[in-house]
GROMACS .gro file of C-alpha atoms in nm:
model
  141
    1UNK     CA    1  -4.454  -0.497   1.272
    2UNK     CA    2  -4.275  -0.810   1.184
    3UNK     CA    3  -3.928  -0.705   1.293
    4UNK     CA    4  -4.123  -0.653   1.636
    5UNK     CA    5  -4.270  -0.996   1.647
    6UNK     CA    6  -3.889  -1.108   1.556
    7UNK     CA    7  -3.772  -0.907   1.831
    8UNK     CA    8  -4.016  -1.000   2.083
    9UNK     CA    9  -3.947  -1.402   1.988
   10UNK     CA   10  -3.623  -1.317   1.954
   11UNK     CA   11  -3.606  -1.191   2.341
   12UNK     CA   12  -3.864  -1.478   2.438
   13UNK     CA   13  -3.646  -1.704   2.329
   14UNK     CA   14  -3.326  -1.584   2.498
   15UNK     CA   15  -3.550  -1.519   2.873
   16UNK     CA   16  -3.682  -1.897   2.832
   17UNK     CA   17  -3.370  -2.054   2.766
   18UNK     CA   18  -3.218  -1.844   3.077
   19UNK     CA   19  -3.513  -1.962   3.287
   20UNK     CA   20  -3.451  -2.316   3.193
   21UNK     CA   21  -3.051  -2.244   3.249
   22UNK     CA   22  -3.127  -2.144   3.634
   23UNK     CA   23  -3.411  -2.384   3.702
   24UNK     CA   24  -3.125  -2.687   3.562
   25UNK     CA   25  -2.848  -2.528   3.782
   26UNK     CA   26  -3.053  -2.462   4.085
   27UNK     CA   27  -3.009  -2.833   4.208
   28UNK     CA   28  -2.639  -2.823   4.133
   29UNK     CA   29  -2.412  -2.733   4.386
   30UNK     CA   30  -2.132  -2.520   4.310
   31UNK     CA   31  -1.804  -2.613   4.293
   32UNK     CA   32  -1.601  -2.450   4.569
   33UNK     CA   33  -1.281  -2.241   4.442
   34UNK     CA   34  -1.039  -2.065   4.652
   35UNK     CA   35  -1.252  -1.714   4.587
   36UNK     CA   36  -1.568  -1.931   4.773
   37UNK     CA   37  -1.373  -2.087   5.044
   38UNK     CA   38  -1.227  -1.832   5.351
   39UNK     CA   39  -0.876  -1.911   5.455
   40UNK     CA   40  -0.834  -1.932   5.795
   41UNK     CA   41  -0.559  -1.720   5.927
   42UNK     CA   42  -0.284  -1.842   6.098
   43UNK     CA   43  -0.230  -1.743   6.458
   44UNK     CA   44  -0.051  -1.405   6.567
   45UNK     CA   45   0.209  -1.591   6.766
   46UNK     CA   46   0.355  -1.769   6.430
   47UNK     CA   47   0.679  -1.744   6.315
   48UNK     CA   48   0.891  -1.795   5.920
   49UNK     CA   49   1.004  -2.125   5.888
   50UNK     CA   50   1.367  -1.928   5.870
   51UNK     CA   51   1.281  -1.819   6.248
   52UNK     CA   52   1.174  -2.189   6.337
   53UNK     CA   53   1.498  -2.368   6.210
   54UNK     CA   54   1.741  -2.073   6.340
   55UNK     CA   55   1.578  -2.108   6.684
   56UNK     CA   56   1.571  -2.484   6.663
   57UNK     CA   57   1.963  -2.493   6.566
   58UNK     CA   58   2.076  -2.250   6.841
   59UNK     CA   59   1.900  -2.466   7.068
   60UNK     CA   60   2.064  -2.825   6.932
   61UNK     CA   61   2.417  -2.605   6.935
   62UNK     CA   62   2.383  -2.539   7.305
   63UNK     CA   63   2.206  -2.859   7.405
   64UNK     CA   64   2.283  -3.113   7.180
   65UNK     CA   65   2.155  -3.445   7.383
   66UNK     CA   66   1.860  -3.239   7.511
   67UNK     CA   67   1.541  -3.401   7.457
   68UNK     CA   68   1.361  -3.131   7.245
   69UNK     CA   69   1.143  -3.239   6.989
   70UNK     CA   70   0.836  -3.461   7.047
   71UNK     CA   71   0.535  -3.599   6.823
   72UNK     CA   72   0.165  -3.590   6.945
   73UNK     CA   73  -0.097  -3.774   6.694
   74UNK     CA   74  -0.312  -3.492   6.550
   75UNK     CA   75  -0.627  -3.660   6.584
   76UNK     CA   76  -0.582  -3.727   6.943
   77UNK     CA   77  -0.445  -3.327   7.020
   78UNK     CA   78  -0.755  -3.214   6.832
   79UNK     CA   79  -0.986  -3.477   7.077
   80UNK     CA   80  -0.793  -3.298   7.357
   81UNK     CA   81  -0.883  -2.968   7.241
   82UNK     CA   82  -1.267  -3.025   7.194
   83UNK     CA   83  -1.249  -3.184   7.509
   84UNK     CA   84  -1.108  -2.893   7.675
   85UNK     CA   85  -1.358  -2.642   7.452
   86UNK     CA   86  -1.645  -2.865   7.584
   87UNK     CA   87  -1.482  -2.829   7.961
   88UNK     CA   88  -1.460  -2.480   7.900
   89UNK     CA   89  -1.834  -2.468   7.839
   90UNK     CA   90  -1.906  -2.660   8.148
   91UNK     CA   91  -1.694  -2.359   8.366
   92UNK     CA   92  -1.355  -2.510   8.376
   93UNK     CA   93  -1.109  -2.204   8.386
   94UNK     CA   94  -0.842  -2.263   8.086
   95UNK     CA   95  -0.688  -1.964   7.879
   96UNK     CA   96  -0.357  -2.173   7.777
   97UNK     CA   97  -0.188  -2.527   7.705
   98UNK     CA   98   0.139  -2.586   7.881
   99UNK     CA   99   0.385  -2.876   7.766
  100UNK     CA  100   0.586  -3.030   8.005
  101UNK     CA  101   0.876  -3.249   7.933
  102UNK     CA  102   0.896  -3.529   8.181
  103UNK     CA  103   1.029  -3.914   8.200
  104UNK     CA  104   0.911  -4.251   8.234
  105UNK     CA  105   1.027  -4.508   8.499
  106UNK     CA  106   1.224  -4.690   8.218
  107UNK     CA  107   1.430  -4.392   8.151
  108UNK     CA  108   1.272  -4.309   7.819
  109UNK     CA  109   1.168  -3.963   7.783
  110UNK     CA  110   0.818  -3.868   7.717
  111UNK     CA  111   0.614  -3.486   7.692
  112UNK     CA  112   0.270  -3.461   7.813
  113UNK     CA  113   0.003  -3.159   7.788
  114UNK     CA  114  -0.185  -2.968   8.044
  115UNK     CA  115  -0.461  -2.689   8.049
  116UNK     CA  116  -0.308  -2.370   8.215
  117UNK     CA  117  -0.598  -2.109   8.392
  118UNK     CA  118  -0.593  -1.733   8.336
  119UNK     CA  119  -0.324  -1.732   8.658
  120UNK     CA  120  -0.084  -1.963   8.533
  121UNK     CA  121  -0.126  -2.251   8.726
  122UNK     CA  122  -0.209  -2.567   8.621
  123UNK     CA  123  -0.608  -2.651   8.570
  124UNK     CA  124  -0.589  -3.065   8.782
  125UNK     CA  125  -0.949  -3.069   8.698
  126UNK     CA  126  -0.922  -3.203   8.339
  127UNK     CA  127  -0.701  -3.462   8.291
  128UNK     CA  128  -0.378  -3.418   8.060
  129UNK     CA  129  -0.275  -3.561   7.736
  130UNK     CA  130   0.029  -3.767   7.751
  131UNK     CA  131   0.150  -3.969   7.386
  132UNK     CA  132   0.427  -3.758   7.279
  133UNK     CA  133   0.662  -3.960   7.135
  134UNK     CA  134   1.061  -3.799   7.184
  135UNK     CA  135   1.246  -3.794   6.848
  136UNK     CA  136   1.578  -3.992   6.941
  137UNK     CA  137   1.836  -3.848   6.809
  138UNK     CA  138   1.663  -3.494   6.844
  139UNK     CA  139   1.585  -3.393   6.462
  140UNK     CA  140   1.668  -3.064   6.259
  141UNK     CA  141   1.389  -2.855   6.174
   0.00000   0.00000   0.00000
């Protein structure tokens, strides 16, 4: 009989302290890891960074002085992206992005970016994105 009263304090003991275990780590959030976080994938379209640079060269062999890389500020391309989501859920017909390389008055070059609808022509409803900035001499990728 005693080594059953040991036993039962025994497993008492061990439940309570479990009890008190999850009731003190109920309020604590757990710490993500990269088991609890989902990656997101990257698109279909994306290519090796060996791909990228051997494209990128055979275009700088066969046109050196051509303006052909330009910087857009991510926070503003990600503004022009909800905006375009948002038009999108207003009934604005958009299914792509198009950049267009183009020139200011002053000679400089410049690259701005357009919605495209499901036929390929340009969407004038929503207005365009235009603060690339042209890397001068182009750069190597």
């Amino acid at each position: 009989m005693k080594n059953l009263k040991n036993s039962l304090l025994v497993v008492g003991v061990v439940a309570l302290g479990f009890a008190v275990y999850g009731f003190t780590m109920a309020d604590k959030a757990a710490e993500p890891t990269l088991e609890t976080i989902a990656p997101v994938a990257a698109p279909a379209s994306s290519i090796s960074l060996d791909n990228a640079r051997l494209h990128r060269n055979l275009f700088l062999e066969e046109f050196p002085e051509a303006p052909s890389d330009f910087t857009f500020d991510y926070e503003q391309v990600k503004q022009f992206i909800e905006h375009i989501e948002y038009r999108k859920s207003q009934g604005e017909d958009v299914s792509k992005i198009r950049v267009y390389l183009s020139q200011y008055e002053n000679g400089k070059n410049t690259a701005f970016i357009a919605p495209v609808k499901k036929d390929g022509t340009p969407n004038y409803n929503i207005e365009v994105i235009n603060i690339g900035g042209q890397g001068y001499p182009p750069g190597h990728y």
